Coordinates of C-alpha atoms (C1' of nucleotides) in Angstrom, one line a residue:
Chain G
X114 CA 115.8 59.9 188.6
X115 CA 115.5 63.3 187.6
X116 CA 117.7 64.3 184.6
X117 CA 119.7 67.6 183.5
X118 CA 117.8 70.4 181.8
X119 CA 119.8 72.9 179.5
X120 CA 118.9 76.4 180.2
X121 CA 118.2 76.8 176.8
X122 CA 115.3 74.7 176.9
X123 CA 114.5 76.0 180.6
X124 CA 114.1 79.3 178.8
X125 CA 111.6 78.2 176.5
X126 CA 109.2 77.5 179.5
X127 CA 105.7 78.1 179.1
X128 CA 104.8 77.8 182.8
X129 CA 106.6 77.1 185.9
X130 CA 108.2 73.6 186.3
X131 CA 108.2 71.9 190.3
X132 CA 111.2 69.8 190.1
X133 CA 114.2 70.6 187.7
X134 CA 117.8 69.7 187.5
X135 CA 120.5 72.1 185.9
X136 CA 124.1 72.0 185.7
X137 CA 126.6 74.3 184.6
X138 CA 129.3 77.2 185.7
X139 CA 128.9 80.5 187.9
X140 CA 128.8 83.4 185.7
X141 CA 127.8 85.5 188.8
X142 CA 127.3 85.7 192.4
X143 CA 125.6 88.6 194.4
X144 CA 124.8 88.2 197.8
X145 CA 121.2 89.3 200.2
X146 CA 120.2 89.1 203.5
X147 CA 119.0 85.4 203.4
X148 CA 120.1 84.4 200.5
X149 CA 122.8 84.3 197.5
X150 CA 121.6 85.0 193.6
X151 CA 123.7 82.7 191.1
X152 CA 123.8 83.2 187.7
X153 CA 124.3 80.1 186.2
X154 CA 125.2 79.4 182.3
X155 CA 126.0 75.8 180.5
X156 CA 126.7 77.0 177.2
X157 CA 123.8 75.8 175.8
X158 CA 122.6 79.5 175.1
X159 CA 123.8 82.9 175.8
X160 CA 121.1 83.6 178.1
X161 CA 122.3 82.6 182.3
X162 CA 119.6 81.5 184.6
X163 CA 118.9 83.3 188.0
X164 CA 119.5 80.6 190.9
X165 CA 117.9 81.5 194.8
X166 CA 120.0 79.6 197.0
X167 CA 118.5 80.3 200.0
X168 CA 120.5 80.5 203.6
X169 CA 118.5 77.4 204.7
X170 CA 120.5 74.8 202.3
X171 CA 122.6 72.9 204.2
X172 CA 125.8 73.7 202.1
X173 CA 124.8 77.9 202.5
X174 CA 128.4 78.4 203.5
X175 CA 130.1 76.3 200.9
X176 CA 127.1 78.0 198.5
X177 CA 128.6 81.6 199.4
X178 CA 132.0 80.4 198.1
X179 CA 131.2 79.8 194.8
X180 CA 132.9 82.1 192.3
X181 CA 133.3 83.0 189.1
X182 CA 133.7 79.6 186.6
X183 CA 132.8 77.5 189.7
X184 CA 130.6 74.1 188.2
X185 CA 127.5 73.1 190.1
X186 CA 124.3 71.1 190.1
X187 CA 121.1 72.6 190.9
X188 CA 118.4 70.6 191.8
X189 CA 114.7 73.1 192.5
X190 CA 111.7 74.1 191.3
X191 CA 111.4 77.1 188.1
X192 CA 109.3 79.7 189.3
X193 CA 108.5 82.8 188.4
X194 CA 111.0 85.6 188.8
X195 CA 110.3 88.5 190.7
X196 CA 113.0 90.6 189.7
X197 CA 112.7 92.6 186.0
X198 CA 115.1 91.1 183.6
X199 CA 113.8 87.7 183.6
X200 CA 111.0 85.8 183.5
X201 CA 111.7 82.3 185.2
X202 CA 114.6 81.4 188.3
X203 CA 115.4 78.4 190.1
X204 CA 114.7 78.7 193.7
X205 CA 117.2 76.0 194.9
X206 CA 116.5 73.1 197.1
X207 CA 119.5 71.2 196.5
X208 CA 122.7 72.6 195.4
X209 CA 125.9 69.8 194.8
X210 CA 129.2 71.5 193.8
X211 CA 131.3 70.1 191.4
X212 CA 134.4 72.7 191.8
X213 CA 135.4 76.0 193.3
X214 CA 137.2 78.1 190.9
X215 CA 140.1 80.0 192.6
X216 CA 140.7 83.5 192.7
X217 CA 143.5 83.2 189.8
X218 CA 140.6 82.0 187.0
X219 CA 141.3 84.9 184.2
X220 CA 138.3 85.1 183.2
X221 CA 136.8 87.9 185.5
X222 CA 133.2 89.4 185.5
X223 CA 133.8 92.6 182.8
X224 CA 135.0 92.9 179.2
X225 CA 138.7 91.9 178.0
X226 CA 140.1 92.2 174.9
X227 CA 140.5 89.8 171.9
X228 CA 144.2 89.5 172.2
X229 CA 144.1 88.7 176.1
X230 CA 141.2 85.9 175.4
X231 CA 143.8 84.6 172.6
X232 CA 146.1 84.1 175.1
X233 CA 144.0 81.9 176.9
X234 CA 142.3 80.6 173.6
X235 CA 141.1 77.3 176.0
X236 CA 139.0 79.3 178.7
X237 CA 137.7 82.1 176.1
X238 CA 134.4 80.0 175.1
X239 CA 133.5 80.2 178.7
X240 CA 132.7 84.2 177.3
X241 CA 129.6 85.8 176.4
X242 CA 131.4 86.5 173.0
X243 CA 133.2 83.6 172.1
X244 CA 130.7 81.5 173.6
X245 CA 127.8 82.9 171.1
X246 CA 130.8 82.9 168.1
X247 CA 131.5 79.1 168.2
X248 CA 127.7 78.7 169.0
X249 CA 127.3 80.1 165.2
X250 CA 130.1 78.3 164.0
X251 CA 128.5 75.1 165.0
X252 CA 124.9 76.3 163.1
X253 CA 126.4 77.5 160.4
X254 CA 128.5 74.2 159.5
X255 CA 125.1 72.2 159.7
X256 CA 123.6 75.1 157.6
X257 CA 126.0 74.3 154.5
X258 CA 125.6 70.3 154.9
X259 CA 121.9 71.1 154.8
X260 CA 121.9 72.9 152.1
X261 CA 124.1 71.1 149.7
X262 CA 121.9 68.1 151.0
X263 CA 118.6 69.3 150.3
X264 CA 120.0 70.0 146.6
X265 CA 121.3 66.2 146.4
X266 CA 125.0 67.1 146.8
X267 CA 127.1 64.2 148.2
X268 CA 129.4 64.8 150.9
X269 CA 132.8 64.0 149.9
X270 CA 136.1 63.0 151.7
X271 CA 138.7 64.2 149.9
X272 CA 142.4 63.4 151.1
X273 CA 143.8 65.5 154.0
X274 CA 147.5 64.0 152.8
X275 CA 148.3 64.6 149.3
X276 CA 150.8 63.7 147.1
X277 CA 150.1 65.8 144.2
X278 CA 150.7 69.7 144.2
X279 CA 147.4 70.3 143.1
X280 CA 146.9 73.9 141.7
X281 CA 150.3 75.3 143.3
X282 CA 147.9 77.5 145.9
X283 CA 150.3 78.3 148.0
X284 CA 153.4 76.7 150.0
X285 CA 152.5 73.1 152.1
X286 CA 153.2 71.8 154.9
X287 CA 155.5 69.0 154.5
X288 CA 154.7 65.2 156.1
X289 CA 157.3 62.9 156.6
X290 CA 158.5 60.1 159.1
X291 CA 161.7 60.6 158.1
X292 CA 164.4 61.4 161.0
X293 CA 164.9 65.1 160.4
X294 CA 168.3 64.5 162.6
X295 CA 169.6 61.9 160.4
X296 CA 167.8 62.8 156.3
X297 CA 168.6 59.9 153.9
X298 CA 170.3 61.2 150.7
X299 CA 170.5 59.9 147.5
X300 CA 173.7 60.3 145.3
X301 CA 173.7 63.4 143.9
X302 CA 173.1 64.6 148.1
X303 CA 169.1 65.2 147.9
X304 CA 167.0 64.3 150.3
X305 CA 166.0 60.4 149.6
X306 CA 162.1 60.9 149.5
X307 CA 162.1 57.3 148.6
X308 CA 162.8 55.8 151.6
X309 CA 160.0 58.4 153.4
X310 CA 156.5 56.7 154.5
X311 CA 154.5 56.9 151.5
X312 CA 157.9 56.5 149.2
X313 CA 157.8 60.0 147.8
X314 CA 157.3 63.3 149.2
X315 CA 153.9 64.1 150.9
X316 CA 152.5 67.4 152.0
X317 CA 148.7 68.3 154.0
X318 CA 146.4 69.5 151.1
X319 CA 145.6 72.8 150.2
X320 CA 142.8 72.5 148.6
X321 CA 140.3 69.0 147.7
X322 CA 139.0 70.3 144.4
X323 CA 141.0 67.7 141.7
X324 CA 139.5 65.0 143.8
X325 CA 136.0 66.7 144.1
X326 CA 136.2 67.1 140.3
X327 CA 136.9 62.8 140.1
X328 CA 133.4 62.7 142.5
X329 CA 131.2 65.3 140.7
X330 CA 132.3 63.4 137.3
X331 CA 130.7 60.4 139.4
X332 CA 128.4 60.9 141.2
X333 CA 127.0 64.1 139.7
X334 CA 127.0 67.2 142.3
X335 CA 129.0 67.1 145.5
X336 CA 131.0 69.2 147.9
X337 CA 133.3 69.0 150.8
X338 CA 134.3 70.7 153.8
X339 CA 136.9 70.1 155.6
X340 CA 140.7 71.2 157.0
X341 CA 142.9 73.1 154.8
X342 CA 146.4 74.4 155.3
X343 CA 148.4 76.9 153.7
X344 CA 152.2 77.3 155.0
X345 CA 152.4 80.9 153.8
X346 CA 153.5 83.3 156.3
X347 CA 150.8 85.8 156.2
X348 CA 150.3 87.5 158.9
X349 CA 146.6 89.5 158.3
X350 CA 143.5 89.1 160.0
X351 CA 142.0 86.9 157.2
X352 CA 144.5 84.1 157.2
X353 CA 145.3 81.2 159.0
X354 CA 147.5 78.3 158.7
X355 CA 144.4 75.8 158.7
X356 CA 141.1 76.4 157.8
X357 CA 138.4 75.3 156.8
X358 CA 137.1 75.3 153.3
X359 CA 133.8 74.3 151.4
X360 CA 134.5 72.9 148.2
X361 CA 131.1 72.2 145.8
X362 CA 131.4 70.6 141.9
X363 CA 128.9 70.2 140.2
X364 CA 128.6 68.2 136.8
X365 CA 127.3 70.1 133.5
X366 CA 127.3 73.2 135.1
X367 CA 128.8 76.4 133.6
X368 CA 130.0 79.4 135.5
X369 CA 126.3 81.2 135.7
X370 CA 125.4 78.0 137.3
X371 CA 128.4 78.4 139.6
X372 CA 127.7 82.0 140.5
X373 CA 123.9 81.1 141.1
X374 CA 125.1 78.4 143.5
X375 CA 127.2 80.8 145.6
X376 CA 125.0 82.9 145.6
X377 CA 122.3 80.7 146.5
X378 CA 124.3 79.2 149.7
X379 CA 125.9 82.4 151.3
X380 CA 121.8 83.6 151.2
X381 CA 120.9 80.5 152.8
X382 CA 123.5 80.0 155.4
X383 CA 123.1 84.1 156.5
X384 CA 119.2 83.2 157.0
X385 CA 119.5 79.9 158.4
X386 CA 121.9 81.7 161.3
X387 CA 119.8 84.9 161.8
X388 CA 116.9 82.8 162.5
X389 CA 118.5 80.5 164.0
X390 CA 121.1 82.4 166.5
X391 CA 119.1 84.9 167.3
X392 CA 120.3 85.8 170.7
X393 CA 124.1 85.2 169.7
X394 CA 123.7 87.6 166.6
X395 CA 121.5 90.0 168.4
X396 CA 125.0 89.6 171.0
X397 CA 127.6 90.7 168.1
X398 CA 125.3 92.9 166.2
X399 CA 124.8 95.0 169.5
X400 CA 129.0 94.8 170.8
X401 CA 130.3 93.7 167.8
X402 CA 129.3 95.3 164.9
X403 CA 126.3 97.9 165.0
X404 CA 124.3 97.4 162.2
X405 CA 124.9 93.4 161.6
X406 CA 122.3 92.4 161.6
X407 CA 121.1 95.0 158.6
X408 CA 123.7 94.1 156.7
X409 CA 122.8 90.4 156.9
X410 CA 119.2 90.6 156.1
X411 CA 120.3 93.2 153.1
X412 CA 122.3 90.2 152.1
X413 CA 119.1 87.7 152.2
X414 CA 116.7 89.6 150.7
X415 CA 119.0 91.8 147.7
X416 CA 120.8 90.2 145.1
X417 CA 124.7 90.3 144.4
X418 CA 125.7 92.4 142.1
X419 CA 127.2 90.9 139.4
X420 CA 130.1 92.3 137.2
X421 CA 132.9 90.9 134.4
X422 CA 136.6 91.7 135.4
X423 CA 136.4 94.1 132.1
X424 CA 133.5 96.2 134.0
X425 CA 135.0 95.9 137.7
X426 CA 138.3 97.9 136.1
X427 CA 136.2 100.6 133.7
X428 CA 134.1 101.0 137.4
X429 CA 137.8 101.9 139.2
X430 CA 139.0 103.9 136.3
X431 CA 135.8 106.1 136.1
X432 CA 135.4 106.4 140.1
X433 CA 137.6 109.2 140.8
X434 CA 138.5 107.2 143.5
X435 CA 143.1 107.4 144.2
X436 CA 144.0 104.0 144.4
X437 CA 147.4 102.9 145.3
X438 CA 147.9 100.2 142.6
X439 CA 145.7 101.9 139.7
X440 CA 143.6 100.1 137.8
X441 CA 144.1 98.3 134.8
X442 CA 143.2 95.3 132.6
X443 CA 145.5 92.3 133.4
X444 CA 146.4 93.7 137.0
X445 CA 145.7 91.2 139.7
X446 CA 142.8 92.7 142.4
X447 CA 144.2 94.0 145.0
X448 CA 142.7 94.4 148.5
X449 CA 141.8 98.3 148.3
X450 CA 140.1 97.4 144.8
X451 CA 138.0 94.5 146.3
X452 CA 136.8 96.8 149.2
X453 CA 136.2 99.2 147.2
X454 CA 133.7 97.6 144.9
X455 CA 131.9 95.9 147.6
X456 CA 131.8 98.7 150.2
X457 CA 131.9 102.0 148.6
X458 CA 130.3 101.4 144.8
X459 CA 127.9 98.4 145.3
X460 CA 127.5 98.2 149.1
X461 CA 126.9 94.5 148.9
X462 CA 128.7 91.0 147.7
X463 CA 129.5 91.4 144.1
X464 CA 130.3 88.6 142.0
X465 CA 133.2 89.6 139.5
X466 CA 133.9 87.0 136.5
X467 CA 136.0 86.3 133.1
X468 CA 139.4 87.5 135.0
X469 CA 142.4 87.8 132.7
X470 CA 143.9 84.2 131.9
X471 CA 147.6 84.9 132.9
X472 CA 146.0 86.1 136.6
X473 CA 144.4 82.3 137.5
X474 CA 144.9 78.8 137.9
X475 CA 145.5 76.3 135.0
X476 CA 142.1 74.4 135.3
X477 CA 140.3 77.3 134.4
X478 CA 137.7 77.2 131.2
X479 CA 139.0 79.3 128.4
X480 CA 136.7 82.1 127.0
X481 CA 136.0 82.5 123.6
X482 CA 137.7 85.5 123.4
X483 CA 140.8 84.0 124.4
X484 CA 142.1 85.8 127.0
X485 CA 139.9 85.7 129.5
X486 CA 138.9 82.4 131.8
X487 CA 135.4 81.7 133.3
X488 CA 136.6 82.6 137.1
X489 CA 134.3 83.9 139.5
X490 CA 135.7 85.8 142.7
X491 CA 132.8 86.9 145.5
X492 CA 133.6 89.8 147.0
X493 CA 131.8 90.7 150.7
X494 CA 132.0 94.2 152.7
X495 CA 134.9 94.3 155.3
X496 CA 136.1 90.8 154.3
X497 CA 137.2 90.4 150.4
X498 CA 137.2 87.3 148.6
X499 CA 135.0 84.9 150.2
X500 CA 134.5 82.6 147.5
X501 CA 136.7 81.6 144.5
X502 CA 135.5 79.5 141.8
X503 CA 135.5 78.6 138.3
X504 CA 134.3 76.9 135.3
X505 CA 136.3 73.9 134.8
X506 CA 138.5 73.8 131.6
X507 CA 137.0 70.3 130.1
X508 CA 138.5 70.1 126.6
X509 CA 141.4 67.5 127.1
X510 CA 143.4 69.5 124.4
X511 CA 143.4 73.1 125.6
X512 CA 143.9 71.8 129.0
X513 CA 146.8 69.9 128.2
X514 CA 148.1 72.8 126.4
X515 CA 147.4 75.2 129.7
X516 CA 149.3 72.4 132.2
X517 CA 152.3 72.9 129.6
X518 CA 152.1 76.9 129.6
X519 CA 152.1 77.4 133.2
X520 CA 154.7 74.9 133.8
X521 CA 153.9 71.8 134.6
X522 CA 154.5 68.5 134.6
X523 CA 151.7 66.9 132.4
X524 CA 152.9 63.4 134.0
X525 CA 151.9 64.7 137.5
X526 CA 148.7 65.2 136.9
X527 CA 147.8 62.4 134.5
X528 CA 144.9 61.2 136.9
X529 CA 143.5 64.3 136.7
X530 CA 143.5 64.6 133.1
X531 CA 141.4 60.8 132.5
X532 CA 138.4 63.0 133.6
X533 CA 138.9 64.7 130.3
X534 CA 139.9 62.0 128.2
X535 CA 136.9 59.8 129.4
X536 CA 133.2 61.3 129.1
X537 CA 134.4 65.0 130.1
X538 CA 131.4 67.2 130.7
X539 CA 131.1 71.3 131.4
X540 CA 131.8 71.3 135.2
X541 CA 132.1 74.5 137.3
X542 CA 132.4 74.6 141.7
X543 CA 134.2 77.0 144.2
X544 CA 135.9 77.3 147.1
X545 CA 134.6 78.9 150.2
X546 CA 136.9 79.9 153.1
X547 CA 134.6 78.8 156.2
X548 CA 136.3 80.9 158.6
X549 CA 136.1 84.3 156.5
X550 CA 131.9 83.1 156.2
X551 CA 131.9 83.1 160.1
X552 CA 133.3 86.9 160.4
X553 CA 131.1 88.0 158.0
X554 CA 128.3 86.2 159.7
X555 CA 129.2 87.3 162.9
X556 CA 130.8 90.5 162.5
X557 CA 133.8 89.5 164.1
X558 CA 137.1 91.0 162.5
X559 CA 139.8 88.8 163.0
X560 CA 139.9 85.1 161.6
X561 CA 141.7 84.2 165.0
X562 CA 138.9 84.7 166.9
X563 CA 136.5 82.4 164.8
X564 CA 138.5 79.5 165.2
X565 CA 138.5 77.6 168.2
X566 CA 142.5 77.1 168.2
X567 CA 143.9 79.3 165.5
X568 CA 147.1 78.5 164.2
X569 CA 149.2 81.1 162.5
X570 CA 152.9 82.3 161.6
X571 CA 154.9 81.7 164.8
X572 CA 151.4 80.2 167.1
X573 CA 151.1 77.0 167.7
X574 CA 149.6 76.9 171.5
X575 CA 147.1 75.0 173.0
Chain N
rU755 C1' 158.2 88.9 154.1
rC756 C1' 157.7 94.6 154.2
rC757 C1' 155.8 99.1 156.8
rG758 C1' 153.9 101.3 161.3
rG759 C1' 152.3 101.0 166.4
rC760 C1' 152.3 98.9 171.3
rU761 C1' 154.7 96.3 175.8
rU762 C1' 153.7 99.8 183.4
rA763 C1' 149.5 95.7 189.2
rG764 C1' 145.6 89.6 187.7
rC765 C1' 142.7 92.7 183.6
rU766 C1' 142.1 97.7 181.1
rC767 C1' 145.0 101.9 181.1
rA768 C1' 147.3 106.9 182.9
rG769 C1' 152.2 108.8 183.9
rC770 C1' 156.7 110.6 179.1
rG771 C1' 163.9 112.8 183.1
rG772 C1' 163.5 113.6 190.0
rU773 C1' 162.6 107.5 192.0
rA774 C1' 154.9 104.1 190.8
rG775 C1' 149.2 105.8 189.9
rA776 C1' 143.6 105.0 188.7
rG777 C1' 139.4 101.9 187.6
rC778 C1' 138.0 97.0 187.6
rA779 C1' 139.3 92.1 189.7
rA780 C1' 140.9 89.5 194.2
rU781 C1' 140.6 89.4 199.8
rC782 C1' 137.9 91.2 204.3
rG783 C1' 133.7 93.7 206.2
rG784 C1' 128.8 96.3 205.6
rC785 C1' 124.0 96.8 203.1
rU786 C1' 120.4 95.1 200.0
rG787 C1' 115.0 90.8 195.4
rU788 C1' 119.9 91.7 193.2
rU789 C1' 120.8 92.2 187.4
rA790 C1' 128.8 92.9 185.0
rA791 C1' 124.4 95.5 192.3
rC792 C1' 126.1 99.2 195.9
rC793 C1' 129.4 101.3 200.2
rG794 C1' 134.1 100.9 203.0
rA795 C1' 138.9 98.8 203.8
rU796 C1' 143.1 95.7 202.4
rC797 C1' 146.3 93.2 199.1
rG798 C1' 148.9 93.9 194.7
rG799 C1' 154.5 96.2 190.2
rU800 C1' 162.9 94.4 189.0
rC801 C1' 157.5 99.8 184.5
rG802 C1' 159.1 93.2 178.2
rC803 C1' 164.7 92.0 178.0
rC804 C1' 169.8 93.9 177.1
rU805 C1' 173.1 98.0 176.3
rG806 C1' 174.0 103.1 176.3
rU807 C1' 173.2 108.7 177.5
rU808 C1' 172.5 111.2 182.4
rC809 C1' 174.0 113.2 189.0
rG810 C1' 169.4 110.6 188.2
rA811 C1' 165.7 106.5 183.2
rA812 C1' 159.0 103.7 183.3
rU813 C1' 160.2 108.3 180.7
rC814 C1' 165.8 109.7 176.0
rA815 C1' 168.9 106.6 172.2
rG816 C1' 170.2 101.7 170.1
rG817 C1' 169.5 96.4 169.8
rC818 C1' 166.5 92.1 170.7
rA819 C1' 161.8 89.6 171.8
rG820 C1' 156.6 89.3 171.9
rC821 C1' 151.9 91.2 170.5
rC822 C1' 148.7 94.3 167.4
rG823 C1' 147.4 96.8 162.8
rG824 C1' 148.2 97.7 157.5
rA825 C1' 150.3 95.7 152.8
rG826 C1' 151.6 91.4 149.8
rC827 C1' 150.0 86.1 149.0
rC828 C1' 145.1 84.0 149.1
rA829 C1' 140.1 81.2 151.1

RNA sequence: UCCGGCUUAGCUCAGCGGUAGAGCAAUCGGCUGUUAACCGAUCGGUCGCCUGUUCGAAUCAGGCAGCCGGAGCCA
């Protein structure tokens, strides 16, 4: 029984093959005197494979019918191609079809835009583009788990339903059973949480790192990666409703440690993709964006650039540069100030650190100066932030102090605080947005169209 | 959420006061070891929705909706 080849592999061919088996969907179909060419493509590469279905197979005349995003089974012998652009074809002895698209399937033989392939989000990895982009996406995700496992990082689960606020980052999504016709109150006319599947009020998590903090304090250095989801109504190309993020922690670690890590990852990830993808990157650098794949290997082979807050803002002051919000110590970065330090001054990711305390979260480590905190943003061309991290304020004391000057309930998070209160060590780790990692990666400039089935503000389909 | 732009054939767009166009796709035919082939023909639209101005609106004005871009928030 002869099984299925994947073109990708057919590709690869030293020398011609006498029997071989391929399935997959029409890209193409042109016609000749006695016989039909079918480009045929199964998603396991970009590349299609040229089939000769000659006028003598039985089927010819179902054969001639076949149209764009028809499926098929081709059973014949890899030869040698005589035409230019490729080296091997199938000349067909045997073709079974699966299904004849009909004339209505969108997807038609020339370019279309992003926003029409949005609208049809299901059918767009059948696309050169999209095909190649979730091709990457795939790669890169197994980059990062083999990079955090070739360092001895454990892979760690962290809750996808949380009942804890975590670092306030950002408005939740709410998850309840409770019958939104007919809410429970209590007394005083709130909403009776009690009575609600989990007995208080739940929400999907924004972000894992508390409980990645409980595992590096464990089990030494681990990460996760996983969905996220944010319930702000942003409506930019950079932000989506769920993602997914990378969270590393690492035990007795401090914030150069951190920045080295980052550092270390986003170099390995770029390289594991460009030598990896080749044909998909190659695809995106040349329609895309020119010059990606420069920029990438720039980004293997030179280091980041690596600033304090303090410097970032003297940089901006001295640049001559008119930016809207000017800047200032103790201003929050804003986008035009993010771009410009990574495009324009340094023309690479720079790592700023030791932001203003009043600017960041509350589990921050406190500088010895007081007023700054050992955060470190990475800042990539034509993307931003990519990467937040920090130091993690260990010192049971100061960070008891910090939960009460922000705020918040020290009660809440009193978990959270044992890790402090029993064997507390220096611990730093960061956040990476996977989604914003994949446009830089692939060039591609909106974080819909990295994401198989975006959901944002008001989009929901599919 | 704020600011701007767009919405005309299946797709990409032109037309910007006188009653609907192109390219591609699709369909049919021709030609050819072709490369998103080529040539010819055919099919295809309440010009986003509502209201108004006008003798007359795709075109001007107002409202609404959807989409896109920028900003904010952040990853």
């Amino acid at each position: 029984m002869l099984k299925r080849t994947k073109i990708a592999k057919l590709l690869q061919a030293e020398a011609p093959m006498d029997e071989v088996l391929v399935k997959g969907w029409v890209k193409t179909r042109r016609d000749s005197k006695d016989f039909s060419f079918v480009e045929v493509n199964d998603g396991s590469c970009l590349k299609n494979i040229q089939v000769i279905a000659n006028n003598t197979l039985n089927n010819y005349n179902e054969v001639k019918k076949l149209s764009t995003g028809s499926s098929l089974a081709i059973k014949g012998a890899l030869v040698e191609s005589k035409g230019g652009s490729q080296k091997f074809e199938i000349v067909a002895d045997e073709i079974e079809i699966y299904d004849i698209a009909p004339d209505d399937y969108p997807l038609q033989k020339k370019k279309h835009t992003d926003e029409y392939l949005r609208t049809i989000a299901h059918l767009r990895p059948r696309t050169n583009k999209y095909g190649a982009a979730f091709r990457v996406r795939s790669e890169l995700s197994y980059a990062i788990h083999k990079f955090f496992h070739d360092r001895g990082f454990r892979y760690v689960h962290t809750p996808i339903i949380t009942g804890s606020d975590c670092e306030g980052a950002g408005e939740m999504f709410r998850v309840t059973t409770l019958d939104m016709e007919n809410l429970p109150k209590t007394k005083d006319g709130k909403v009776d949480y009690s009575q609600d599947f989990f007995g208080k009020e739940a929400h999907l998590t924004v972000s894992g790192q508390l409980n990645g903090e409980m595992y590096a304090l464990a089990l030494g250095d681990i990460y996760t990666f996983g969905p996220t989801f944010r319930a702000e109504n942003s409506n930019t190309t950079r932000h989506a409703a769920e993602f997914w993020m990378i969270e590393p922690e690492m035990a007795f670690a401090d914030i150069y440690d951190d920045m080295d890590l980052a550092e270390d990852m986003v170099k390995f990830c770029v390289k594991h993709v460009l030598e990896n993808c080749r044909d998909d990157i190659e695809l995106f650098d040349k329609f895309v964006e020119p010059g990606l794949i420069a920029k990438l290997e720039n980004i293997v082979n030179n280091g980041f650039a690596r600033i304090t807050y303090a410097e970032a803002i003297d940089i901006m002051q001295k640049s001559g540069e008119n930016f809207e919000y000017k800047p200032e110590f103790g201003i929050d970065m804003q986008t035009e100030h993010e771009r410009f330090l990574a495009e324009k001054h340094f023309k690479r990711p720079v790592i700023v650190r030791d932001y203003p305390k009043e600017i960041k979260a509350f589990y921050m480590r406190l500088n010895d100066d007081g007023r700054t905190v050992a955060a470190m943003d990475v800042l990539v061309p034509g993307i931003g932030e990519m990467i937040g991290g920090s130091q993690r304020e260990e010192r049971y004391d100061v960070l008891v102090q910090k939960i009460h000057e922000m705020g918040m309930k020290e009660e809440d998070y009193s978990w959270y605080l044992d890790s402090r209160k029993y064997g507390s060590v220096p611990h730093a780790g960061f956040g990476l947005g996977f989604e914003r990692m994949m446009m830089l990666v692939t060039g591609i400039g909106n974080i819909r169209d990295v994401i198989p089935f975006p959901r944002t503000p008001n989009s929901i389909n599919f």
